[in-house]
């Protein structure tokens, strides 16, 4: 192939790559527009009980003038995020530690693994009656329910990552006379970071979903509480407004976790590319 032909092929590939990047930027916008069109169509009938975009917007303006429970929409969102953050920090610390323990130590896995397996199949919301009886309906019970929902994926993924550490990494450490502590901290944990962070990312989504359910079952603040308030009062625009906030905040959390993962585990980005 001549140099000129190679340049033509290269330019075509670059052009295709640019078109592909433009397409990937346009498709999310098209997706949102299609969703809005479907929303307008669904709410356009005479007998439709589905709130229109204008009705939701007007409810948002009303929310600004008359807060619910003397709290603005932003304060309700921050209340939910505060519960999620408190639960996530504790679930990450305890979940990663416990996952490393049962994933690295075979004796600990034989002793504690069956207990964890039995408890992890119980849905977090199934704990609400017991937790309510034990601790009441304050802030701690909500955070505890979210913690239970968030810690499970962290432990599962951490255990899997530690159990599947490539033996070659450990052999290299032993060649350099590394002790058990060095093998764990310098070889096993770094090689399992991909799996650990997969659990961390999953736990963030799980925590956001569980906190909303916990707030719907009891509470006087939070986005989940707003859905319950709207359902009890027949205020469907408030329900839909709360659902939109849930989706937006959930998307922001997912993007934030992806950015943190790229910073902590930059090699995962290279693998995906």
mmCIF file of C-alpha atoms in Angstrom:
data_model
loop_
_atom_site.group_PDB
_atom_site.id
_atom_site.type_symbol
_atom_site.label_atom_id
_atom_site.label_comp_id
_atom_site.label_asym_id
_atom_site.label_seq_id
_atom_site.Cartn_x
_atom_site.Cartn_y
_atom_site.Cartn_z
ATOM 1 C CA UNK A 1 0.000 0.000 0.000
ATOM 2 C CA UNK A 2 1.376 3.408 -0.970
ATOM 3 C CA UNK A 3 1.832 6.239 1.485
ATOM 4 C CA UNK A 4 -0.999 8.205 -0.113
ATOM 5 C CA UNK A 5 -3.390 5.244 0.151
ATOM 6 C CA UNK A 6 -2.431 4.769 3.784
ATOM 7 C CA UNK A 7 -3.179 8.443 4.480
ATOM 8 C CA UNK A 8 -6.596 8.102 2.802
ATOM 9 C CA UNK A 9 -7.433 5.022 4.891
ATOM 10 C CA UNK A 10 -6.282 6.827 8.035
ATOM 11 C CA UNK A 11 -8.345 9.900 7.262
ATOM 12 C CA UNK A 12 -11.419 7.736 6.663
ATOM 13 C CA UNK A 13 -10.949 5.974 9.982
ATOM 14 C CA UNK A 14 -10.509 9.300 11.766
ATOM 15 C CA UNK A 15 -13.657 10.611 10.092
ATOM 16 C CA UNK A 16 -15.602 7.537 11.173
ATOM 17 C CA UNK A 17 -14.312 7.932 14.714
ATOM 18 C CA UNK A 18 -15.418 11.578 14.804
ATOM 19 C CA UNK A 19 -18.853 10.652 13.486
ATOM 20 C CA UNK A 20 -19.110 7.941 16.105
ATOM 21 C CA UNK A 21 -18.253 10.383 18.903
ATOM 22 C CA UNK A 22 -20.797 12.907 17.619
ATOM 23 C CA UNK A 23 -23.426 10.164 17.416
ATOM 24 C CA UNK A 24 -22.745 9.073 20.997
ATOM 25 C CA UNK A 25 -23.220 12.684 22.129
ATOM 26 C CA UNK A 26 -26.461 13.119 20.196
ATOM 27 C CA UNK A 27 -28.116 9.829 21.204
ATOM 28 C CA UNK A 28 -28.576 10.761 24.908
ATOM 29 C CA UNK A 29 -30.260 14.017 23.856
ATOM 30 C CA UNK A 30 -32.523 12.102 21.471
ATOM 31 C CA UNK A 31 -33.353 9.660 24.257
ATOM 32 C CA UNK A 32 -34.431 12.480 26.595
ATOM 33 C CA UNK A 33 -36.501 14.132 23.846
ATOM 34 C CA UNK A 34 -38.278 10.835 23.104
ATOM 35 C CA UNK A 35 -39.027 10.423 26.793
ATOM 36 C CA UNK A 36 -40.509 13.933 26.979
ATOM 37 C CA UNK A 37 -42.612 13.305 23.851
ATOM 38 C CA UNK A 38 -43.916 10.049 25.336
ATOM 39 C CA UNK A 39 -44.697 11.929 28.563
ATOM 40 C CA UNK A 40 -46.677 14.588 26.682
ATOM 41 C CA UNK A 41 -48.592 11.965 24.707
ATOM 42 C CA UNK A 42 -49.394 9.928 27.836
ATOM 43 C CA UNK A 43 -50.748 12.986 29.648
ATOM 44 C CA UNK A 44 -52.593 14.450 26.670
ATOM 45 C CA UNK A 45 -55.820 12.424 26.795
ATOM 46 C CA UNK A 46 -59.004 13.794 28.328
ATOM 47 C CA UNK A 47 -59.296 10.860 30.723
ATOM 48 C CA UNK A 48 -55.581 10.687 31.473
ATOM 49 C CA UNK A 49 -54.637 10.744 35.170
ATOM 50 C CA UNK A 50 -50.990 11.166 34.281
ATOM 51 C CA UNK A 51 -49.670 14.658 35.164
ATOM 52 C CA UNK A 52 -48.448 16.733 32.238
ATOM 53 C CA UNK A 53 -44.991 18.341 32.163
ATOM 54 C CA UNK A 54 -46.638 21.739 32.723
ATOM 55 C CA UNK A 55 -48.512 20.422 35.774
ATOM 56 C CA UNK A 56 -45.281 19.093 37.267
ATOM 57 C CA UNK A 57 -43.517 22.383 36.568
ATOM 58 C CA UNK A 58 -46.350 24.310 38.224
ATOM 59 C CA UNK A 59 -46.122 21.970 41.225
ATOM 60 C CA UNK A 60 -42.418 22.710 41.396
ATOM 61 C CA UNK A 61 -43.130 26.441 41.479
ATOM 62 C CA UNK A 62 -45.739 25.871 44.181
ATOM 63 C CA UNK A 63 -43.164 23.879 46.136
ATOM 64 C CA UNK A 64 -40.871 26.904 46.077
ATOM 65 C CA UNK A 65 -43.612 29.090 47.539
ATOM 66 C CA UNK A 66 -45.014 26.557 50.020
ATOM 67 C CA UNK A 67 -42.461 23.984 51.278
ATOM 68 C CA UNK A 68 -43.620 20.584 52.510
ATOM 69 C CA UNK A 69 -43.051 20.075 56.240
ATOM 70 C CA UNK A 70 -41.351 23.500 56.210
ATOM 71 C CA UNK A 71 -38.545 22.019 54.092
ATOM 72 C CA UNK A 72 -37.662 23.017 50.543
ATOM 73 C CA UNK A 73 -37.158 20.462 47.776
ATOM 74 C CA UNK A 74 -33.400 20.828 48.102
ATOM 75 C CA UNK A 75 -33.573 20.188 51.845
ATOM 76 C CA UNK A 76 -35.596 17.018 51.297
ATOM 77 C CA UNK A 77 -33.002 15.839 48.761
ATOM 78 C CA UNK A 78 -30.164 16.644 51.181
ATOM 79 C CA UNK A 79 -31.962 14.739 53.945
ATOM 80 C CA UNK A 80 -32.046 11.616 51.751
ATOM 81 C CA UNK A 81 -28.446 12.076 50.624
ATOM 82 C CA UNK A 82 -27.301 12.545 54.215
ATOM 83 C CA UNK A 83 -28.784 9.200 55.209
ATOM 84 C CA UNK A 84 -27.242 7.552 52.162
ATOM 85 C CA UNK A 85 -23.801 9.042 52.847
ATOM 86 C CA UNK A 86 -23.804 7.945 56.494
ATOM 87 C CA UNK A 87 -24.823 4.412 55.514
ATOM 88 C CA UNK A 88 -22.346 4.211 52.621
ATOM 89 C CA UNK A 89 -19.315 5.257 54.643
ATOM 90 C CA UNK A 90 -20.005 2.649 57.314
ATOM 91 C CA UNK A 91 -20.896 -0.029 54.746
ATOM 92 C CA UNK A 92 -17.712 0.594 52.765
ATOM 93 C CA UNK A 93 -15.469 0.429 55.831
ATOM 94 C CA UNK A 94 -17.084 -2.627 57.382
ATOM 95 C CA UNK A 95 -18.025 -4.339 54.109
ATOM 96 C CA UNK A 96 -14.569 -4.118 52.552
ATOM 97 C CA UNK A 97 -12.921 -5.242 55.803
ATOM 98 C CA UNK A 98 -15.257 -8.210 56.205
ATOM 99 C CA UNK A 99 -15.012 -9.112 52.526
ATOM 100 C CA UNK A 100 -11.221 -9.135 52.697
ATOM 101 C CA UNK A 101 -11.368 -11.292 55.818
ATOM 102 C CA UNK A 102 -13.587 -14.041 54.393
ATOM 103 C CA UNK A 103 -12.067 -13.765 50.924
ATOM 104 C CA UNK A 104 -8.464 -14.066 52.095
ATOM 105 C CA UNK A 105 -8.711 -16.248 55.189
ATOM 106 C CA UNK A 106 -10.133 -19.699 54.481
ATOM 107 C CA UNK A 107 -10.806 -20.404 58.152
ATOM 108 C CA UNK A 108 -12.774 -17.175 58.541
ATOM 109 C CA UNK A 109 -14.708 -17.961 55.367
ATOM 110 C CA UNK A 110 -15.577 -21.441 56.673
ATOM 111 C CA UNK A 111 -16.761 -19.957 59.974
ATOM 112 C CA UNK A 112 -18.509 -16.735 58.871
ATOM 113 C CA UNK A 113 -19.252 -17.337 55.181
ATOM 114 C CA UNK A 114 -22.369 -19.507 55.691
ATOM 115 C CA UNK A 115 -23.847 -16.957 58.133
ATOM 116 C CA UNK A 116 -23.317 -14.107 55.685
ATOM 117 C CA UNK A 117 -24.758 -16.187 52.820
ATOM 118 C CA UNK A 118 -27.890 -16.829 54.839
ATOM 119 C CA UNK A 119 -28.405 -13.171 55.750
ATOM 120 C CA UNK A 120 -27.551 -11.611 52.391
ATOM 121 C CA UNK A 121 -30.537 -13.194 50.633
ATOM 122 C CA UNK A 122 -32.932 -11.410 53.023
ATOM 123 C CA UNK A 123 -34.175 -8.174 51.361
ATOM 124 C CA UNK A 124 -33.228 -5.003 53.292
ATOM 125 C CA UNK A 125 -36.887 -3.946 53.565
ATOM 126 C CA UNK A 126 -37.694 -7.210 55.351
ATOM 127 C CA UNK A 127 -35.670 -5.894 58.298
ATOM 128 C CA UNK A 128 -37.850 -2.791 58.706
ATOM 129 C CA UNK A 129 -40.434 -4.340 61.101
ATOM 130 C CA UNK A 130 -37.745 -5.682 63.439
ATOM 131 C CA UNK A 131 -35.629 -2.531 63.257
ATOM 132 C CA UNK A 132 -38.695 -0.385 63.942
ATOM 133 C CA UNK A 133 -39.555 -2.480 67.009
ATOM 134 C CA UNK A 134 -35.997 -2.363 68.280
ATOM 135 C CA UNK A 135 -35.049 1.255 67.517
ATOM 136 C CA UNK A 136 -38.272 3.132 66.724
ATOM 137 C CA UNK A 137 -38.764 5.399 63.707
ATOM 138 C CA UNK A 138 -35.965 7.951 64.086
ATOM 139 C CA UNK A 139 -32.935 8.610 61.890
ATOM 140 C CA UNK A 140 -30.819 5.679 63.043
ATOM 141 C CA UNK A 141 -33.306 2.984 61.915
ATOM 142 C CA UNK A 142 -33.437 4.478 58.401
ATOM 143 C CA UNK A 143 -29.649 4.612 58.173
ATOM 144 C CA UNK A 144 -29.426 1.044 59.497
ATOM 145 C CA UNK A 145 -31.813 -0.241 56.814
ATOM 146 C CA UNK A 146 -29.792 1.544 54.126
ATOM 147 C CA UNK A 147 -26.579 0.138 55.609
ATOM 148 C CA UNK A 148 -27.939 -3.408 55.333
ATOM 149 C CA UNK A 149 -28.838 -2.831 51.685
ATOM 150 C CA UNK A 150 -25.491 -1.222 50.851
ATOM 151 C CA UNK A 151 -23.097 -3.518 52.682
ATOM 152 C CA UNK A 152 -24.135 -6.738 50.931
ATOM 153 C CA UNK A 153 -22.777 -5.966 47.416
ATOM 154 C CA UNK A 154 -19.578 -4.595 48.945
ATOM 155 C CA UNK A 155 -18.897 -7.807 50.851
ATOM 156 C CA UNK A 156 -19.856 -10.062 47.933
ATOM 157 C CA UNK A 157 -17.634 -8.284 45.394
ATOM 158 C CA UNK A 158 -14.731 -7.858 47.801
ATOM 159 C CA UNK A 159 -14.838 -11.527 48.729
ATOM 160 C CA UNK A 160 -14.945 -12.512 45.055
ATOM 161 C CA UNK A 161 -12.033 -10.224 44.224
ATOM 162 C CA UNK A 162 -9.894 -11.538 47.062
ATOM 163 C CA UNK A 163 -10.738 -15.165 46.323
ATOM 164 C CA UNK A 164 -9.807 -14.796 42.650
ATOM 165 C CA UNK A 165 -6.454 -13.060 43.046
ATOM 166 C CA UNK A 166 -4.142 -14.269 40.302
ATOM 167 C CA UNK A 167 -1.705 -16.752 41.823
ATOM 168 C CA UNK A 168 1.104 -15.255 39.719
ATOM 169 C CA UNK A 169 0.955 -12.030 41.754
ATOM 170 C CA UNK A 170 1.359 -13.961 44.982
ATOM 171 C CA UNK A 171 4.179 -16.060 43.522
ATOM 172 C CA UNK A 172 6.054 -12.885 42.609
ATOM 173 C CA UNK A 173 5.659 -11.662 46.176
ATOM 174 C CA UNK A 174 6.974 -14.910 47.585
ATOM 175 C CA UNK A 175 9.991 -14.742 45.263
ATOM 176 C CA UNK A 176 10.864 -11.433 46.928
ATOM 177 C CA UNK A 177 10.350 -12.998 50.384
ATOM 178 C CA UNK A 178 7.170 -11.081 51.152
ATOM 179 C CA UNK A 179 5.440 -12.096 54.374
ATOM 180 C CA UNK A 180 1.679 -12.740 54.689
ATOM 181 C CA UNK A 181 0.936 -9.140 55.600
ATOM 182 C CA UNK A 182 2.873 -7.839 52.592
ATOM 183 C CA UNK A 183 1.215 -10.351 50.295
ATOM 184 C CA UNK A 184 -2.168 -9.093 51.466
ATOM 185 C CA UNK A 185 -1.506 -5.338 51.406
ATOM 186 C CA UNK A 186 0.912 -5.056 48.486
ATOM 187 C CA UNK A 187 -0.332 -7.756 46.120
ATOM 188 C CA UNK A 188 -3.778 -9.195 46.898
ATOM 189 C CA UNK A 189 -5.751 -6.044 47.722
ATOM 190 C CA UNK A 190 -4.384 -3.941 44.820
ATOM 191 C CA UNK A 191 -5.146 -6.744 42.344
ATOM 192 C CA UNK A 192 -8.706 -7.010 43.735
ATOM 193 C CA UNK A 193 -9.450 -3.276 43.501
ATOM 194 C CA UNK A 194 -11.523 -3.734 40.337
ATOM 195 C CA UNK A 195 -13.902 -6.107 42.065
ATOM 196 C CA UNK A 196 -13.941 -4.081 45.278
ATOM 197 C CA UNK A 197 -14.891 -0.907 43.461
ATOM 198 C CA UNK A 198 -17.577 -2.744 41.497
ATOM 199 C CA UNK A 199 -19.158 -3.521 44.857
ATOM 200 C CA UNK A 200 -18.732 0.077 46.001
ATOM 201 C CA UNK A 201 -20.429 1.370 42.857
ATOM 202 C CA UNK A 202 -23.299 -1.117 43.198
ATOM 203 C CA UNK A 203 -23.747 -0.242 46.867
ATOM 204 C CA UNK A 204 -24.273 3.432 46.026
ATOM 205 C CA UNK A 205 -27.189 2.604 43.727
ATOM 206 C CA UNK A 206 -28.614 0.110 46.211
ATOM 207 C CA UNK A 207 -28.390 2.623 49.060
ATOM 208 C CA UNK A 208 -30.245 5.281 47.067
ATOM 209 C CA UNK A 209 -33.081 2.866 46.286
ATOM 210 C CA UNK A 210 -33.348 1.517 49.838
ATOM 211 C CA UNK A 211 -33.377 4.941 51.502
ATOM 212 C CA UNK A 212 -36.345 5.987 49.373
ATOM 213 C CA UNK A 213 -38.281 2.896 50.420
ATOM 214 C CA UNK A 214 -37.340 3.422 54.067
ATOM 215 C CA UNK A 215 -38.547 7.037 53.909
ATOM 216 C CA UNK A 216 -41.811 5.987 52.296
ATOM 217 C CA UNK A 217 -42.520 3.659 55.214
ATOM 218 C CA UNK A 218 -41.856 6.252 57.854
ATOM 219 C CA UNK A 219 -40.341 9.716 58.112
ATOM 220 C CA UNK A 220 -41.018 13.421 57.826
ATOM 221 C CA UNK A 221 -38.301 14.381 55.367
ATOM 222 C CA UNK A 222 -36.640 13.048 52.251
ATOM 223 C CA UNK A 223 -37.671 12.358 48.677
ATOM 224 C CA UNK A 224 -39.317 9.075 49.626
ATOM 225 C CA UNK A 225 -41.460 10.942 52.139
ATOM 226 C CA UNK A 226 -42.571 13.324 49.379
ATOM 227 C CA UNK A 227 -43.838 10.394 47.310
ATOM 228 C CA UNK A 228 -45.845 9.113 50.275
ATOM 229 C CA UNK A 229 -47.175 12.608 50.946
ATOM 230 C CA UNK A 230 -48.249 13.021 47.335
ATOM 231 C CA UNK A 231 -49.858 9.567 47.240
ATOM 232 C CA UNK A 232 -51.843 10.146 50.444
ATOM 233 C CA UNK A 233 -53.080 13.570 49.335
ATOM 234 C CA UNK A 234 -53.727 12.586 45.704
ATOM 235 C CA UNK A 235 -51.066 15.058 44.569
ATOM 236 C CA UNK A 236 -49.807 13.193 41.496
ATOM 237 C CA UNK A 237 -47.657 16.087 40.212
ATOM 238 C CA UNK A 238 -45.752 15.973 43.512
ATOM 239 C CA UNK A 239 -45.270 12.211 43.097
ATOM 240 C CA UNK A 240 -43.928 12.629 39.571
ATOM 241 C CA UNK A 241 -41.745 15.583 40.588
ATOM 242 C CA UNK A 242 -40.226 13.416 43.319
ATOM 243 C CA UNK A 243 -39.657 10.579 40.837
ATOM 244 C CA UNK A 244 -37.828 12.948 38.493
ATOM 245 C CA UNK A 245 -35.615 14.076 41.374
ATOM 246 C CA UNK A 246 -34.905 10.436 42.198
ATOM 247 C CA UNK A 247 -33.835 9.733 38.629
ATOM 248 C CA UNK A 248 -31.651 12.837 38.348
ATOM 249 C CA UNK A 249 -29.909 12.284 41.695
ATOM 250 C CA UNK A 250 -29.426 8.600 40.895
ATOM 251 C CA UNK A 251 -27.802 9.491 37.562
ATOM 252 C CA UNK A 252 -25.532 12.027 39.275
ATOM 253 C CA UNK A 253 -24.480 9.420 41.843
ATOM 254 C CA UNK A 254 -23.698 6.923 39.074
ATOM 255 C CA UNK A 255 -21.588 9.476 37.172
ATOM 256 C CA UNK A 256 -19.779 10.490 40.363
ATOM 257 C CA UNK A 257 -18.939 6.868 41.163
ATOM 258 C CA UNK A 258 -17.630 6.334 37.626
ATOM 259 C CA UNK A 259 -15.359 9.369 37.948
ATOM 260 C CA UNK A 260 -14.061 8.176 41.306
ATOM 261 C CA UNK A 261 -13.451 4.713 39.859
ATOM 262 C CA UNK A 262 -11.451 6.204 36.978
ATOM 263 C CA UNK A 263 -9.341 8.059 39.521
ATOM 264 C CA UNK A 264 -8.820 5.090 41.850
ATOM 265 C CA UNK A 265 -8.575 2.395 39.148
ATOM 266 C CA UNK A 266 -7.432 4.134 35.947
ATOM 267 C CA UNK A 267 -6.499 0.818 34.331
ATOM 268 C CA UNK A 268 -10.194 -0.137 34.121
ATOM 269 C CA UNK A 269 -10.712 2.693 31.627
ATOM 270 C CA UNK A 270 -7.926 1.333 29.424
ATOM 271 C CA UNK A 271 -9.496 -2.124 29.523
ATOM 272 C CA UNK A 272 -12.883 -0.781 28.447
ATOM 273 C CA UNK A 273 -11.299 1.136 25.587
#
